[in-house]
Short mmCIF file of C-alpha atoms in Angstrom, two decimals:
data_model
loop_
_atom_site.label_atom_id
_atom_site.label_comp_id
_atom_site.label_asym_id
_atom_site.label_seq_id
_atom_site.Cartn_x
_atom_site.Cartn_y
_atom_site.Cartn_z
CA MET A 1 -31.71 -51.12 -107.75
CA GLN A 2 -29.63 -49.06 -109.88
CA ALA A 3 -27.46 -47.65 -106.38
CA THR A 4 -27.64 -51.69 -104.85
CA GLU A 5 -25.81 -51.99 -108.74
CA THR A 6 -23.71 -49.38 -108.32
CA MET A 7 -21.98 -49.99 -105.17
CA LYS A 8 -21.24 -53.28 -105.73
CA VAL A 9 -19.15 -52.00 -108.68
CA LEU A 10 -17.18 -49.81 -106.99
CA LEU A 11 -16.81 -52.31 -104.16
CA GLY A 12 -15.84 -54.91 -106.35
CA VAL A 13 -18.19 -57.40 -104.73
CA GLY A 14 -20.94 -59.56 -105.59
CA GLU A 15 -22.21 -60.02 -109.08
CA PRO A 16 -23.00 -56.50 -111.00
CA LEU A 17 -26.20 -57.39 -113.21
CA ILE A 18 -23.31 -57.48 -116.12
CA GLY A 19 -24.52 -59.50 -119.13
CA ARG A 20 -28.32 -59.68 -117.55
CA LEU A 21 -31.05 -57.81 -117.56
CA LEU A 22 -33.42 -57.13 -114.66
CA THR A 23 -37.25 -56.87 -115.48
CA TYR A 24 -39.90 -55.69 -112.81
CA ASP A 25 -43.22 -56.00 -113.75
CA ALA A 26 -44.82 -54.45 -110.47
CA LEU A 27 -48.59 -55.10 -111.07
CA GLY A 28 -47.82 -58.54 -111.46
CA MET A 29 -44.97 -58.51 -108.73
CA ARG A 30 -42.31 -60.63 -110.83
CA PHE A 31 -39.21 -60.32 -111.80
CA ARG A 32 -37.59 -61.82 -114.58
CA GLU A 33 -33.86 -62.53 -115.62
CA VAL A 34 -32.57 -62.26 -119.30
CA LYS A 35 -29.15 -63.18 -120.48
CA LEU A 36 -27.69 -61.13 -122.32
CA ARG A 37 -24.41 -61.81 -125.18
CA ARG A 38 -21.94 -59.23 -126.28
CA ASP A 39 -23.18 -59.34 -130.48
CA PRO A 40 -19.72 -59.53 -132.07
CA LYS A 41 -21.33 -57.75 -134.93
CA CYS A 42 -22.36 -54.75 -132.75
CA PRO A 43 -21.80 -52.00 -134.51
CA LEU A 44 -19.46 -50.52 -131.30
CA CYS A 45 -18.24 -52.63 -129.18
CA GLY A 46 -18.58 -55.85 -131.53
CA THR A 47 -15.47 -57.31 -133.23
CA SER A 48 -15.39 -54.63 -136.92
CA PRO A 49 -16.64 -51.85 -135.10
CA THR A 50 -17.85 -48.89 -137.40
CA ILE A 51 -18.70 -46.13 -134.26
CA LYS A 52 -15.26 -44.81 -133.12
CA ASP A 53 -16.57 -41.58 -131.91
CA LEU A 54 -19.50 -39.67 -131.13
CA SER A 55 -19.98 -37.91 -134.85
CA ILE A 56 -22.71 -39.97 -135.47
CA HIS A 57 -24.96 -37.73 -132.80
CA ALA A 58 -23.44 -34.53 -133.98
CA ALA A 59 -25.89 -34.43 -136.80
CA GLY A 60 -28.52 -33.59 -133.56
CA GLY A 61 -31.99 -35.28 -132.81
CA THR A 62 -31.48 -38.35 -135.11
CA ALA A 63 -28.59 -39.31 -133.24
CA CYS A 64 -29.19 -43.30 -132.56
CA ALA A 65 -31.08 -43.88 -135.44
CA ILE A 66 -28.12 -45.59 -137.28
CA SER A 67 -28.51 -48.44 -140.00
CA PRO A 68 -28.82 -51.52 -137.57
CA ASN A 69 -25.79 -54.56 -137.37
CA GLY A 70 -26.82 -57.38 -139.53
CA ASP A 71 -30.73 -58.29 -139.05
CA GLY A 72 -30.78 -56.49 -135.98
CA GLU A 73 -31.80 -58.57 -134.00
CA PRO A 74 -30.53 -58.27 -130.53
CA ALA A 75 -28.13 -60.85 -129.38
CA THR A 76 -29.85 -62.63 -126.29
CA SER A 77 -30.75 -66.07 -125.03
CA GLY A 78 -33.94 -65.49 -125.21
CA ALA A 79 -36.68 -63.05 -126.15
CA VAL A 80 -35.50 -59.52 -125.02
CA PRO A 81 -38.79 -56.88 -123.14
CA ALA A 82 -39.15 -53.61 -125.54
CA ALA A 83 -37.10 -50.70 -124.67
CA ARG A 84 -38.71 -48.69 -122.13
CA PRO A 85 -39.17 -44.88 -122.81
CA GLY A 86 -38.61 -43.21 -119.45
CA GLY A 87 -36.38 -42.57 -116.67
CA MET B 1 21.35 -71.85 -84.77
CA LYS B 2 20.32 -70.28 -88.05
CA THR B 3 20.54 -66.79 -89.10
CA LEU B 4 17.54 -64.59 -90.56
CA LYS B 5 19.78 -65.00 -93.89
CA ASP B 6 18.55 -68.83 -93.91
CA MET B 7 14.88 -68.24 -93.41
CA LEU B 8 14.40 -65.29 -96.12
CA ALA B 9 16.40 -68.29 -98.49
CA GLU B 10 14.10 -70.64 -96.94
CA ALA B 11 11.16 -68.97 -97.34
CA ARG B 12 11.91 -67.75 -100.60
CA GLN B 13 12.46 -71.52 -102.42
CA VAL B 14 8.80 -72.38 -101.33
CA VAL B 15 7.25 -68.71 -102.04
CA PRO B 16 6.93 -67.19 -105.04
CA GLU B 17 7.82 -63.05 -105.94
CA GLU B 18 6.44 -61.14 -107.89
CA GLY B 19 7.27 -57.38 -108.77
CA PRO B 20 5.34 -54.30 -108.46
CA ASP B 21 4.09 -54.39 -112.14
CA ASP B 22 3.18 -58.45 -112.28
CA LEU B 23 0.68 -57.07 -109.19
CA SER B 24 -0.77 -54.25 -110.95
CA ARG B 25 -1.30 -55.51 -113.47
CA ARG B 26 -3.18 -58.61 -112.13
CA LEU B 27 -5.20 -56.04 -110.16
CA LYS B 28 -5.69 -54.07 -113.57
CA ASP B 29 -6.79 -57.55 -115.07
CA ARG B 30 -9.23 -57.89 -111.86
CA GLU B 31 -8.24 -61.47 -111.13
CA PRO B 32 -9.42 -62.92 -107.70
CA ILE B 33 -7.02 -62.57 -105.87
CA VAL B 34 -6.78 -61.10 -101.97
CA VAL B 35 -3.69 -58.74 -101.31
CA ILE B 36 -2.87 -58.79 -97.44
CA ASP B 37 -0.85 -55.78 -96.39
CA VAL B 38 1.09 -57.46 -93.43
CA ARG B 39 2.78 -54.09 -91.96
CA ASP B 40 1.53 -52.54 -88.68
CA PRO B 41 -1.38 -50.43 -88.65
CA ASP B 42 -0.12 -47.33 -88.99
CA GLU B 43 2.07 -47.80 -91.92
CA TYR B 44 -0.85 -49.23 -93.65
CA ARG B 45 -2.66 -46.00 -92.78
CA ASP B 46 0.75 -43.99 -93.94
CA GLY B 47 0.17 -45.72 -97.51
CA HIS B 48 -0.75 -48.74 -98.60
CA ILE B 49 -1.97 -50.30 -102.05
CA GLU B 50 -5.60 -49.46 -102.92
CA GLY B 51 -7.83 -52.90 -102.07
CA ALA B 52 -5.35 -54.52 -99.93
CA ALA B 53 -6.52 -55.72 -96.41
CA SER B 54 -4.71 -55.05 -93.39
CA ILE B 55 -3.20 -57.29 -91.08
CA SER B 56 0.01 -57.25 -89.16
CA ARG B 57 1.98 -59.97 -89.46
CA GLY B 58 1.40 -60.79 -86.01
CA PHE B 59 -2.23 -61.31 -86.28
CA LEU B 60 -1.87 -62.92 -89.43
CA GLU B 61 -2.21 -66.72 -88.57
CA PHE B 62 -5.05 -65.80 -86.43
CA ARG B 63 -6.64 -63.62 -89.18
CA ILE B 64 -6.35 -65.11 -92.10
CA GLY B 65 -9.20 -67.81 -92.07
CA THR B 66 -11.81 -64.26 -91.57
CA ALA B 67 -10.05 -62.85 -94.57
CA VAL B 68 -9.86 -65.95 -96.98
CA SER B 69 -12.04 -69.11 -96.74
CA ASP B 70 -10.47 -70.44 -99.74
CA PRO B 71 -7.47 -72.15 -99.49
CA SER B 72 -7.15 -72.27 -103.25
CA VAL B 73 -7.66 -68.60 -103.66
CA PRO B 74 -4.51 -66.89 -104.47
CA ILE B 75 -2.81 -64.60 -101.91
CA VAL B 76 -0.59 -61.42 -102.24
CA LEU B 77 1.18 -60.09 -99.13
CA TYR B 78 3.32 -57.49 -98.69
CA CYS B 79 5.16 -55.35 -96.15
CA GLN B 80 7.91 -52.80 -96.50
CA THR B 81 10.34 -54.23 -98.42
CA GLY B 82 9.30 -57.48 -98.94
CA LEU B 83 11.20 -59.35 -96.31
CA ARG B 84 8.64 -59.74 -93.55
CA SER B 85 6.03 -60.37 -95.93
CA VAL B 86 8.50 -63.20 -97.33
CA LEU B 87 8.32 -64.95 -93.73
CA ALA B 88 4.72 -64.66 -93.58
CA ALA B 89 4.02 -66.26 -96.73
CA LYS B 90 5.91 -69.18 -96.29
CA ALA B 91 3.53 -69.67 -92.76
CA LEU B 92 0.55 -69.16 -94.61
CA LYS B 93 1.57 -71.73 -97.13
CA GLU B 94 2.34 -74.18 -93.86
CA LEU B 95 -1.37 -73.62 -93.13
CA GLY B 96 -2.41 -74.64 -95.92
CA TYR B 97 -2.49 -71.85 -98.74
CA GLN B 98 -1.83 -72.95 -102.34
CA THR B 99 -0.80 -70.17 -103.75
CA VAL B 100 0.77 -67.35 -101.71
CA ILE B 101 3.27 -64.68 -103.33
CA ASN B 102 5.42 -62.37 -102.07
CA LEU B 103 5.48 -58.61 -103.72
CA LYS B 104 9.12 -57.97 -104.39
CA GLY B 105 10.89 -55.44 -102.98
CA GLY B 106 7.07 -55.10 -100.94
CA PHE B 107 5.81 -51.25 -100.18
CA GLN B 108 8.70 -49.36 -101.10
CA LYS B 109 9.02 -50.53 -104.55
CA TRP B 110 5.68 -50.45 -105.41
CA ALA B 111 6.11 -46.76 -104.66
CA GLN B 112 8.78 -45.62 -106.32
CA SER B 113 7.49 -47.39 -109.43
CA GLY B 114 4.53 -44.65 -109.61
CA LEU B 115 2.07 -47.04 -108.97
CA PRO B 116 -1.00 -45.89 -106.75
CA VAL B 117 -1.09 -45.37 -102.95
CA VAL B 118 -3.72 -45.29 -101.30
CA LYS B 119 -3.42 -42.88 -97.90
CA ASP B 120 -5.91 -43.24 -95.55
CA THR B 121 -7.21 -40.21 -92.86
CA PRO B 122 -8.49 -41.28 -89.40
CA LEU B 123 -12.53 -41.30 -90.07
CA THR B 124 -14.65 -38.49 -88.03
CA THR B 125 -16.70 -39.28 -84.51
CA GLU B 126 -19.74 -38.68 -87.19
CA GLN B 127 -18.41 -40.57 -89.94
CA ILE B 128 -17.80 -43.74 -87.39
CA GLY B 129 -21.13 -43.33 -85.97
CA ARG B 130 -23.31 -42.95 -90.24
CA TYR B 131 -21.18 -45.68 -91.52
CA SER B 132 -20.83 -48.23 -88.62
CA ARG B 133 -23.79 -50.44 -90.07
CA HIS B 134 -21.56 -50.37 -93.47
CA PHE B 135 -18.37 -51.37 -91.02
CA LEU B 136 -20.56 -54.88 -89.56
CA LEU B 137 -20.50 -55.81 -93.00
CA ASN B 138 -17.91 -58.00 -94.27
CA GLN B 139 -17.87 -57.06 -97.81
CA ILE B 140 -18.08 -53.23 -97.16
CA GLY B 141 -16.11 -53.02 -93.62
CA GLU B 142 -13.86 -49.79 -93.10
CA THR B 143 -11.81 -50.46 -95.97
CA GLY B 144 -15.10 -50.58 -98.49
CA GLN B 145 -16.74 -47.63 -97.05
CA ARG B 146 -13.29 -45.40 -97.37
CA LYS B 147 -13.34 -46.47 -101.28
CA LEU B 148 -16.93 -45.47 -101.33
CA LEU B 149 -15.98 -42.25 -99.79
CA ARG B 150 -13.56 -41.92 -102.14
CA SER B 151 -15.92 -43.19 -105.19
CA LYS B 152 -17.04 -40.12 -107.82
CA VAL B 153 -20.37 -41.36 -109.19
CA LEU B 154 -22.26 -39.39 -112.01
CA LEU B 155 -25.69 -39.46 -112.01
CA ILE B 156 -27.39 -38.74 -115.83
CA GLY B 157 -30.66 -37.60 -114.71
CA ALA B 158 -32.12 -36.29 -111.36
CA GLY B 159 -35.75 -37.78 -112.04
CA GLY B 160 -37.87 -40.29 -111.20
CA LEU B 161 -34.48 -43.05 -111.59
CA GLY B 162 -31.90 -40.60 -110.58
CA SER B 163 -34.47 -39.42 -107.08
CA PRO B 164 -33.70 -42.57 -105.49
CA THR B 165 -30.12 -43.94 -106.88
CA ALA B 166 -29.17 -40.33 -105.71
CA LEU B 167 -30.75 -40.62 -102.26
CA TYR B 168 -29.04 -44.24 -101.13
CA LEU B 169 -25.84 -43.05 -103.15
CA ALA B 170 -25.48 -40.08 -100.75
CA ALA B 171 -26.71 -42.05 -97.65
CA ALA B 172 -24.13 -44.43 -98.11
CA GLY B 173 -21.56 -42.38 -98.45
CA VAL B 174 -20.64 -42.49 -102.15
CA GLY B 175 -17.84 -39.34 -101.57
CA THR B 176 -18.67 -37.31 -105.07
CA ILE B 177 -22.28 -36.95 -106.70
CA GLY B 178 -22.34 -35.60 -109.60
CA LEU B 179 -26.13 -34.77 -110.69
CA MET B 180 -26.79 -33.92 -113.68
CA ASP B 181 -30.18 -32.16 -115.06
CA GLY B 182 -31.27 -30.01 -117.02
CA ASP B 183 -34.57 -29.66 -116.13
CA VAL B 184 -36.53 -27.85 -113.49
CA VAL B 185 -38.99 -29.28 -110.80
CA ASP B 186 -42.74 -29.46 -112.15
CA ILE B 187 -45.44 -30.41 -109.85
CA THR B 188 -46.18 -33.62 -112.33
CA ASN B 189 -42.57 -34.92 -110.91
CA LEU B 190 -43.31 -34.85 -107.57
CA GLN B 191 -45.41 -37.75 -107.69
CA ARG B 192 -42.47 -39.94 -108.42
CA GLN B 193 -39.01 -37.88 -108.18
CA VAL B 194 -38.20 -37.55 -103.99
CA LEU B 195 -35.37 -35.76 -104.51
CA HIS B 196 -37.52 -32.59 -104.73
CA THR B 197 -40.31 -30.97 -102.87
CA THR B 198 -43.07 -28.91 -103.11
CA ALA B 199 -41.50 -25.86 -102.60
CA ASP B 200 -38.73 -26.31 -105.21
CA ILE B 201 -41.54 -26.00 -107.88
CA GLY B 202 -39.91 -23.74 -110.62
CA LYS B 203 -36.32 -24.78 -109.01
CA PRO B 204 -33.22 -26.15 -111.04
CA LYS B 205 -33.81 -29.93 -110.22
CA VAL B 206 -29.86 -30.18 -109.42
CA GLU B 207 -30.22 -26.89 -107.25
CA SER B 208 -33.09 -29.11 -105.18
CA GLY B 209 -31.60 -32.39 -105.56
CA ALA B 210 -27.91 -30.98 -104.28
CA ARG B 211 -30.04 -29.99 -101.13
CA THR B 212 -31.86 -32.80 -100.74
CA LEU B 213 -28.85 -35.08 -100.53
CA LYS B 214 -26.47 -32.52 -98.41
CA ALA B 215 -29.12 -32.21 -95.83
CA LEU B 216 -29.38 -36.45 -95.82
CA ASN B 217 -25.56 -36.74 -95.76
CA PRO B 218 -23.16 -33.34 -95.36
CA ASP B 219 -20.40 -35.78 -95.33
CA ILE B 220 -20.20 -35.98 -99.31
CA ALA B 221 -19.53 -33.15 -101.96
CA VAL B 222 -22.72 -33.19 -104.58
CA ILE B 223 -21.57 -31.30 -108.25
CA PRO B 224 -24.66 -29.46 -109.82
CA LEU B 225 -24.83 -29.98 -113.19
CA PRO B 226 -27.92 -28.19 -114.67
CA VAL B 227 -26.99 -28.54 -118.13
CA ARG B 228 -28.81 -31.53 -120.37
CA ILE B 229 -26.16 -33.91 -121.72
CA ASP B 230 -24.88 -33.95 -124.90
CA VAL B 231 -22.54 -34.58 -127.88
CA ASP B 232 -20.38 -31.67 -127.03
CA ASN B 233 -20.13 -32.03 -123.39
CA VAL B 234 -20.18 -36.22 -122.49
CA MET B 235 -16.74 -36.53 -122.84
CA ASP B 236 -15.70 -34.01 -121.18
CA ILE B 237 -17.96 -34.36 -118.33
CA ILE B 238 -17.66 -38.12 -117.97
CA LYS B 239 -14.44 -38.23 -117.86
CA ASP B 240 -13.65 -37.01 -114.27
CA TYR B 241 -16.08 -39.92 -112.75
CA ASP B 242 -15.46 -43.56 -111.71
CA LEU B 243 -18.79 -44.47 -112.89
CA ILE B 244 -21.91 -43.61 -114.43
CA VAL B 245 -25.64 -44.14 -113.38
CA ASP B 246 -28.11 -43.68 -116.88
CA GLY B 247 -31.82 -42.83 -115.33
CA SER B 248 -32.37 -40.72 -118.62
CA ASP B 249 -35.52 -40.85 -119.84
CA ASN B 250 -35.31 -40.79 -123.53
CA PHE B 251 -33.66 -43.13 -126.59
CA ASP B 252 -31.04 -39.99 -127.89
CA THR B 253 -29.58 -40.09 -124.80
CA ARG B 254 -29.40 -43.46 -124.05
CA TYR B 255 -27.33 -44.17 -127.27
CA LEU B 256 -25.48 -41.23 -126.58
CA VAL B 257 -24.18 -42.18 -123.18
CA ASN B 258 -24.35 -45.82 -124.03
CA ASP B 259 -21.18 -44.86 -127.00
CA ALA B 260 -19.70 -42.28 -124.44
CA CYS B 261 -19.43 -44.54 -121.41
CA TYR B 262 -17.39 -47.77 -124.06
CA LEU B 263 -15.54 -45.57 -125.62
CA ALA B 264 -14.25 -43.69 -122.32
CA GLY B 265 -13.96 -47.26 -121.04
CA LYS B 266 -16.64 -46.23 -118.13
CA THR B 267 -19.05 -48.29 -116.58
CA ASN B 268 -22.76 -47.27 -117.21
CA ILE B 269 -25.58 -48.83 -114.79
CA HIS B 270 -28.19 -48.31 -116.91
CA GLY B 271 -32.03 -48.46 -116.14
CA SER B 272 -35.32 -47.34 -117.64
CA ILE B 273 -39.31 -47.55 -116.92
CA PHE B 274 -42.58 -47.48 -118.36
CA GLN B 275 -45.78 -47.25 -115.85
CA PHE B 276 -46.19 -50.54 -114.05
CA GLU B 277 -42.29 -51.55 -115.32
CA GLY B 278 -38.78 -51.37 -115.34
CA MET B 279 -35.55 -52.92 -115.77
CA ALA B 280 -31.64 -52.86 -115.36
CA THR B 281 -28.54 -53.99 -116.41
CA VAL B 282 -24.83 -53.09 -116.19
CA PHE B 283 -22.96 -52.45 -119.07
CA ALA B 284 -19.24 -53.24 -118.19
CA PRO B 285 -16.97 -51.79 -121.46
CA GLY B 286 -14.58 -55.30 -122.27
CA GLU B 287 -16.61 -57.46 -120.01
CA GLY B 288 -20.22 -57.56 -121.15
CA PRO B 289 -22.46 -56.17 -123.87
CA CYS B 290 -23.64 -52.66 -124.43
CA TYR B 291 -26.93 -51.01 -124.96
CA ARG B 292 -26.48 -51.44 -128.76
CA CYS B 293 -26.13 -55.20 -129.12
CA LEU B 294 -29.33 -55.10 -126.18
CA TYR B 295 -31.08 -52.68 -128.77
CA PRO B 296 -29.50 -52.51 -132.24
CA THR B 297 -31.97 -49.38 -132.84
CA PRO B 298 -34.03 -47.88 -130.99
CA PRO B 299 -38.16 -47.83 -131.45
CA PRO B 300 -39.69 -46.06 -134.72
CA PRO B 301 -40.63 -42.63 -132.50
CA GLY B 302 -44.29 -42.39 -131.83
CA LEU B 303 -44.28 -46.36 -130.82
CA VAL B 304 -43.43 -45.97 -127.29
CA PRO B 305 -44.38 -42.60 -125.12
CA SER B 306 -41.84 -40.76 -123.92
#
C-alpha cells in the first residue's frame, strides 16, 4: 500500500491518501477510510505554529511528548483509530 | 496568398501566450494542465520540460484525443521557439479544446531562463523488457517510467513495512532507494521482514536489504544507511530525496520524521501496523494534515506495546 502511494505521488497520478487515513483489519478483512483535516491549532502545520525547527527532539527520549494543542483532540470528521506502534 | 507572418498573427489572435515563469508556476502549483511538446522526437529526447508529453506537430490532431480526453482541461503547447506551437495551438482550438496556451519563446526561452530541463538517454533493451508492462499503462508509459528511474525515495526502516515497500519500489524501477535502518537481522524478524533471509541473521538489515533489492533489479541504485534516524542526521539525509516512506516502529521516530518532512517540504508516506491491523496515509506539506494533526500527543508509555 505504501509502495503504491509512493508511485502515485512520484508520477502525479490518481488520488493519493492525502487527507485520508486508510485502515486495514486483517482478521475481519475490512478496509475503512477516515477523512483527516488539517488542524488549525496544530503546533507544526497550523496557523500559528510553535514548532519551527527540530529543537524539541533534541532533549532525547521524550521528543514527541510536547504539550498538546488545544483540547488535544485530533482534527478529523470521524473517530481516529488508536495509533499503531509497530513498523 | 497568406504568408507565414499572416498565419502567425491570426493564430496569436486566438491563442493566449504565457512565458516560462507562468508555466513554471502552474507546474509548481500542480495545476491540472497538460503540457505537450510538439517538436520532433529527436528534439524532445535532447531536452524537454519535465512531465511534457511528446506529440510532434504532424501527429497532433491524430493523437490529442488519447492524450487529452476532456476538452475543458487546459493545454500548454511548446516547440523550440514558440512558432510551430502557436499554429498547433490554433489547430487544437479549432478542434474544440477550450483553453490552449502557447509557451512564448518556446523551449529555448525556458532553458535560457534557467528552468529545469530533462534529457532522455535511450532506454536499454533490458529496461524496455523489464518495464514493458508499465509502458502499457496510460498513467505510467515511457515518460512515467523515466520519472520513476529519476526518482529518489528514502525508506526509513527496513523491517515489516519497509521490506515489502522496498521490494515493490525496486521492482518498479524507482531509480534510487535509500534504505535506512540501524538494526541487524534477528531470527524473529524473518517471519515478516521479507527483505532478509536466514543466512542474513546477525548482519545489518541495510546490507541484506540492499543485496535483495539489487538482485531483484540491478537497474537501480540502493544506498544503504546503517544508522538510526535522529535529530542530528534527519535533515541532512532527507534533503537528497524526493519522497520519504516512514516504516518506523516507534512514536519518537514518527514525530521526528513528520516534523522534519514538514519543515523540509517533503511528502511522507506513512504506515503503521499492530498485530492484525494496519493503517496508511500520506502527509503532503501544504496539501493536507500532518501526523500531529492526527495524533496531537503520543499515547502514554505502556499503553501500547512496542
